[in-house]
C-alpha positions as protocol buffer text, in pm:
chain_id: "A"
residue {
  index: 1
  type: UNK
  ca { x: -17477 y: -10672 z: 15385 }
}
residue {
  index: 2
  type: UNK
  ca { x: -17538 y: -11058 z: 15395 }
}
residue {
  index: 3
  type: UNK
  ca { x: -17272 y: -11156 z: 15156 }
}
residue {
  index: 4
  type: UNK
  ca { x: -16948 y: -10949 z: 15227 }
}
residue {
  index: 5
  type: UNK
  ca { x: -16702 y: -11181 z: 15071 }
}
residue {
  index: 6
  type: UNK
  ca { x: -16616 y: -11309 z: 14704 }
}
residue {
  index: 7
  type: UNK
  ca { x: -16586 y: -11658 z: 14611 }
}
residue {
  index: 8
  type: UNK
  ca { x: -16341 y: -11770 z: 14307 }
}
residue {
  index: 9
  type: UNK
  ca { x: -16273 y: -12103 z: 14173 }
}
residue {
  index: 10
  type: UNK
  ca { x: -15906 y: -12168 z: 14121 }
}
residue {
  index: 11
  type: UNK
  ca { x: -15841 y: -12318 z: 13753 }
}
residue {
  index: 12
  type: UNK
  ca { x: -15520 y: -12454 z: 13639 }
}
residue {
  index: 13
  type: UNK
  ca { x: -15427 y: -12493 z: 13290 }
}
residue {
  index: 14
  type: UNK
  ca { x: -15265 y: -12807 z: 13140 }
}
residue {
  index: 15
  type: UNK
  ca { x: -14903 y: -12857 z: 13084 }
}
residue {
  index: 16
  type: UNK
  ca { x: -14824 y: -12787 z: 12695 }
}
residue {
  index: 17
  type: UNK
  ca { x: -14525 y: -12879 z: 12509 }
}
residue {
  index: 18
  type: UNK
  ca { x: -14386 y: -12607 z: 12293 }
}
residue {
  index: 19
  type: UNK
  ca { x: -14243 y: -12661 z: 11932 }
}
residue {
  index: 20
  type: UNK
  ca { x: -13887 y: -12677 z: 12081 }
}
residue {
  index: 21
  type: UNK
  ca { x: -13968 y: -12982 z: 12296 }
}
residue {
  index: 22
  type: UNK
  ca { x: -13976 y: -12761 z: 12619 }
}
residue {
  index: 23
  type: UNK
  ca { x: -14249 y: -12771 z: 12840 }
}
residue {
  index: 24
  type: UNK
  ca { x: -14467 y: -12460 z: 12930 }
}
residue {
  index: 25
  type: UNK
  ca { x: -14562 y: -12493 z: 13304 }
}
residue {
  index: 26
  type: UNK
  ca { x: -14931 y: -12489 z: 13407 }
}
residue {
  index: 27
  type: UNK
  ca { x: -15080 y: -12128 z: 13473 }
}
residue {
  index: 28
  type: UNK
  ca { x: -15349 y: -12069 z: 13760 }
}
residue {
  index: 29
  type: UNK
  ca { x: -15629 y: -11836 z: 13708 }
}
residue {
  index: 30
  type: UNK
  ca { x: -15930 y: -11700 z: 13954 }
}
residue {
  index: 31
  type: UNK
  ca { x: -16266 y: -11741 z: 13798 }
}
residue {
  index: 32
  type: UNK
  ca { x: -16535 y: -11534 z: 14011 }
}
residue {
  index: 33
  type: UNK
  ca { x: -16853 y: -11754 z: 14108 }
}
residue {
  index: 34
  type: UNK
  ca { x: -17043 y: -11552 z: 14348 }
}
residue {
  index: 35
  type: UNK
  ca { x: -17050 y: -11327 z: 14678 }
}
residue {
  index: 36
  type: UNK
  ca { x: -17033 y: -11514 z: 14966 }
}
residue {
  index: 37
  type: UNK
  ca { x: -16990 y: -11527 z: 15355 }
}
residue {
  index: 38
  type: UNK
  ca { x: -16720 y: -11712 z: 15506 }
}
residue {
  index: 39
  type: UNK
  ca { x: -16711 y: -11832 z: 15880 }
}
residue {
  index: 40
  type: UNK
  ca { x: -16423 y: -11977 z: 16042 }
}
residue {
  index: 41
  type: UNK
  ca { x: -16483 y: -12296 z: 16237 }
}
residue {
  index: 42
  type: UNK
  ca { x: -16278 y: -12322 z: 16540 }
}
residue {
  index: 43
  type: UNK
  ca { x: -16451 y: -12609 z: 16745 }
}
residue {
  index: 44
  type: UNK
  ca { x: -16274 y: -12894 z: 16544 }
}
residue {
  index: 45
  type: UNK
  ca { x: -16610 y: -13017 z: 16416 }
}
residue {
  index: 46
  type: UNK
  ca { x: -16643 y: -13275 z: 16122 }
}
residue {
  index: 47
  type: UNK
  ca { x: -16861 y: -13307 z: 15816 }
}
residue {
  index: 48
  type: UNK
  ca { x: -17007 y: -13621 z: 15685 }
}
residue {
  index: 49
  type: UNK
  ca { x: -16892 y: -13694 z: 15336 }
}
residue {
  index: 50
  type: UNK
  ca { x: -17233 y: -13877 z: 15253 }
}
residue {
  index: 51
  type: UNK
  ca { x: -17566 y: -13702 z: 15178 }
}
residue {
  index: 52
  type: UNK
  ca { x: -17682 y: -13693 z: 15551 }
}
residue {
  index: 53
  type: UNK
  ca { x: -17558 y: -13743 z: 15903 }
}
residue {
  index: 54
  type: UNK
  ca { x: -17856 y: -13980 z: 15957 }
}
residue {
  index: 55
  type: UNK
  ca { x: -17715 y: -14220 z: 15705 }
}
residue {
  index: 56
  type: UNK
  ca { x: -17388 y: -14253 z: 15891 }
}
residue {
  index: 57
  type: UNK
  ca { x: -17561 y: -14281 z: 16238 }
}
residue {
  index: 58
  type: UNK
  ca { x: -17777 y: -14552 z: 16111 }
}
residue {
  index: 59
  type: UNK
  ca { x: -17523 y: -14757 z: 15932 }
}
residue {
  index: 60
  type: UNK
  ca { x: -17224 y: -14702 z: 16143 }
}
residue {
  index: 61
  type: UNK
  ca { x: -16972 y: -14675 z: 15856 }
}
residue {
  index: 62
  type: UNK
  ca { x: -16897 y: -14307 z: 15910 }
}
residue {
  index: 63
  type: UNK
  ca { x: -16695 y: -14106 z: 15683 }
}
residue {
  index: 64
  type: UNK
  ca { x: -16602 y: -13764 z: 15829 }
}
residue {
  index: 65
  type: UNK
  ca { x: -16352 y: -13463 z: 15740 }
}
residue {
  index: 66
  type: UNK
  ca { x: -16262 y: -13197 z: 15973 }
}
residue {
  index: 67
  type: UNK
  ca { x: -16322 y: -12859 z: 15833 }
}
residue {
  index: 68
  type: UNK
  ca { x: -16189 y: -12513 z: 15891 }
}
residue {
  index: 69
  type: UNK
  ca { x: -16462 y: -12300 z: 15733 }
}
residue {
  index: 70
  type: UNK
  ca { x: -16807 y: -12282 z: 15632 }
}
residue {
  index: 71
  type: UNK
  ca { x: -16904 y: -12078 z: 15318 }
}
residue {
  index: 72
  type: UNK
  ca { x: -17267 y: -11960 z: 15286 }
}
residue {
  index: 73
  type: UNK
  ca { x: -17363 y: -11840 z: 14935 }
}
residue {
  index: 74
  type: UNK
  ca { x: -17704 y: -11778 z: 14744 }
}
residue {
  index: 75
  type: UNK
  ca { x: -17883 y: -12056 z: 14592 }
}
residue {
  index: 76
  type: UNK
  ca { x: -17914 y: -12073 z: 14207 }
}
residue {
  index: 77
  type: UNK
  ca { x: -17520 y: -12123 z: 14191 }
}
residue {
  index: 78
  type: UNK
  ca { x: -17412 y: -12454 z: 14056 }
}
residue {
  index: 79
  type: UNK
  ca { x: -17289 y: -12705 z: 14311 }
}
residue {
  index: 80
  type: UNK
  ca { x: -16924 y: -12732 z: 14339 }
}
residue {
  index: 81
  type: UNK
  ca { x: -16765 y: -13092 z: 14332 }
}
residue {
  index: 82
  type: UNK
  ca { x: -16546 y: -13216 z: 14610 }
}
residue {
  index: 83
  type: UNK
  ca { x: -16195 y: -13140 z: 14559 }
}
residue {
  index: 84
  type: UNK
  ca { x: -16227 y: -12817 z: 14364 }
}
residue {
  index: 85
  type: UNK
  ca { x: -15962 y: -12547 z: 14475 }
}
residue {
  index: 86
  type: UNK
  ca { x: -16133 y: -12223 z: 14589 }
}
residue {
  index: 87
  type: UNK
  ca { x: -16023 y: -11881 z: 14701 }
}
residue {
  index: 88
  type: UNK
  ca { x: -16233 y: -11654 z: 14920 }
}
residue {
  index: 89
  type: UNK
  ca { x: -16138 y: -11291 z: 14919 }
}
residue {
  index: 90
  type: UNK
  ca { x: -16245 y: -10956 z: 15087 }
}
residue {
  index: 91
  type: UNK
  ca { x: -16213 y: -10755 z: 14756 }
}
residue {
  index: 92
  type: UNK
  ca { x: -16355 y: -10854 z: 14399 }
}
residue {
  index: 93
  type: UNK
  ca { x: -15999 y: -10876 z: 14249 }
}
residue {
  index: 94
  type: UNK
  ca { x: -15914 y: -11161 z: 14483 }
}
residue {
  index: 95
  type: UNK
  ca { x: -15579 y: -10988 z: 14644 }
}
residue {
  index: 96
  type: UNK
  ca { x: -15702 y: -11002 z: 15002 }
}
residue {
  index: 97
  type: UNK
  ca { x: -15717 y: -11378 z: 15053 }
}
residue {
  index: 98
  type: UNK
  ca { x: -15913 y: -11506 z: 15356 }
}
residue {
  index: 99
  type: UNK
  ca { x: -15929 y: -11879 z: 15276 }
}
residue {
  index: 100
  type: UNK
  ca { x: -15764 y: -12093 z: 14985 }
}
residue {
  index: 101
  type: UNK
  ca { x: -15883 y: -12450 z: 15046 }
}
residue {
  index: 102
  type: UNK
  ca { x: -16026 y: -12763 z: 14854 }
}
residue {
  index: 103
  type: UNK
  ca { x: -16395 y: -12810 z: 14874 }
}
residue {
  index: 104
  type: UNK
  ca { x: -16500 y: -13090 z: 15119 }
}
residue {
  index: 105
  type: UNK
  ca { x: -16871 y: -13100 z: 15063 }
}
residue {
  index: 106
  type: UNK
  ca { x: -17123 y: -12888 z: 14910 }
}
residue {
  index: 107
  type: UNK
  ca { x: -17485 y: -12860 z: 15013 }
}
residue {
  index: 108
  type: UNK
  ca { x: -17743 y: -12657 z: 14793 }
}
residue {
  index: 109
  type: UNK
  ca { x: -18037 y: -12577 z: 15029 }
}
residue {
  index: 110
  type: UNK
  ca { x: -18383 y: -12429 z: 14997 }
}
residue {
  index: 111
  type: UNK
  ca { x: -18268 y: -12071 z: 15102 }
}
residue {
  index: 112
  type: UNK
  ca { x: -17899 y: -12065 z: 15055 }
}
residue {
  index: 113
  type: UNK
  ca { x: -17601 y: -12312 z: 14993 }
}
residue {
  index: 114
  type: UNK
  ca { x: -17312 y: -12407 z: 15202 }
}
residue {
  index: 115
  type: UNK
  ca { x: -16954 y: -12539 z: 15128 }
}
residue {
  index: 116
  type: UNK
  ca { x: -16729 y: -12681 z: 15399 }
}
residue {
  index: 117
  type: UNK
  ca { x: -16350 y: -12632 z: 15327 }
}
């Protein structure tokens, strides 16, 4: 199986004020995005935050972040912006959590797409 895991986006509701003046706390919900394959990264590698590594090497103003996992998912899924909170699970309900993190970079490729978290 090429994509054994499940990728969810975590959405948070806004804080609402009730009629009596008290505040209703925000709630979080999991929104299924697609199947994926998560690979843990243990080498201490970093990902550039601009479009390509070549851009950083040539200009010398590198902006890198260390990442803990690379997530592969099929092409055709919308690009996730940096800073979005995601959850990767072994089951379709999101109960067996593998990774919960913020997206650091998303790359839409010709055959598949990648997330660095």
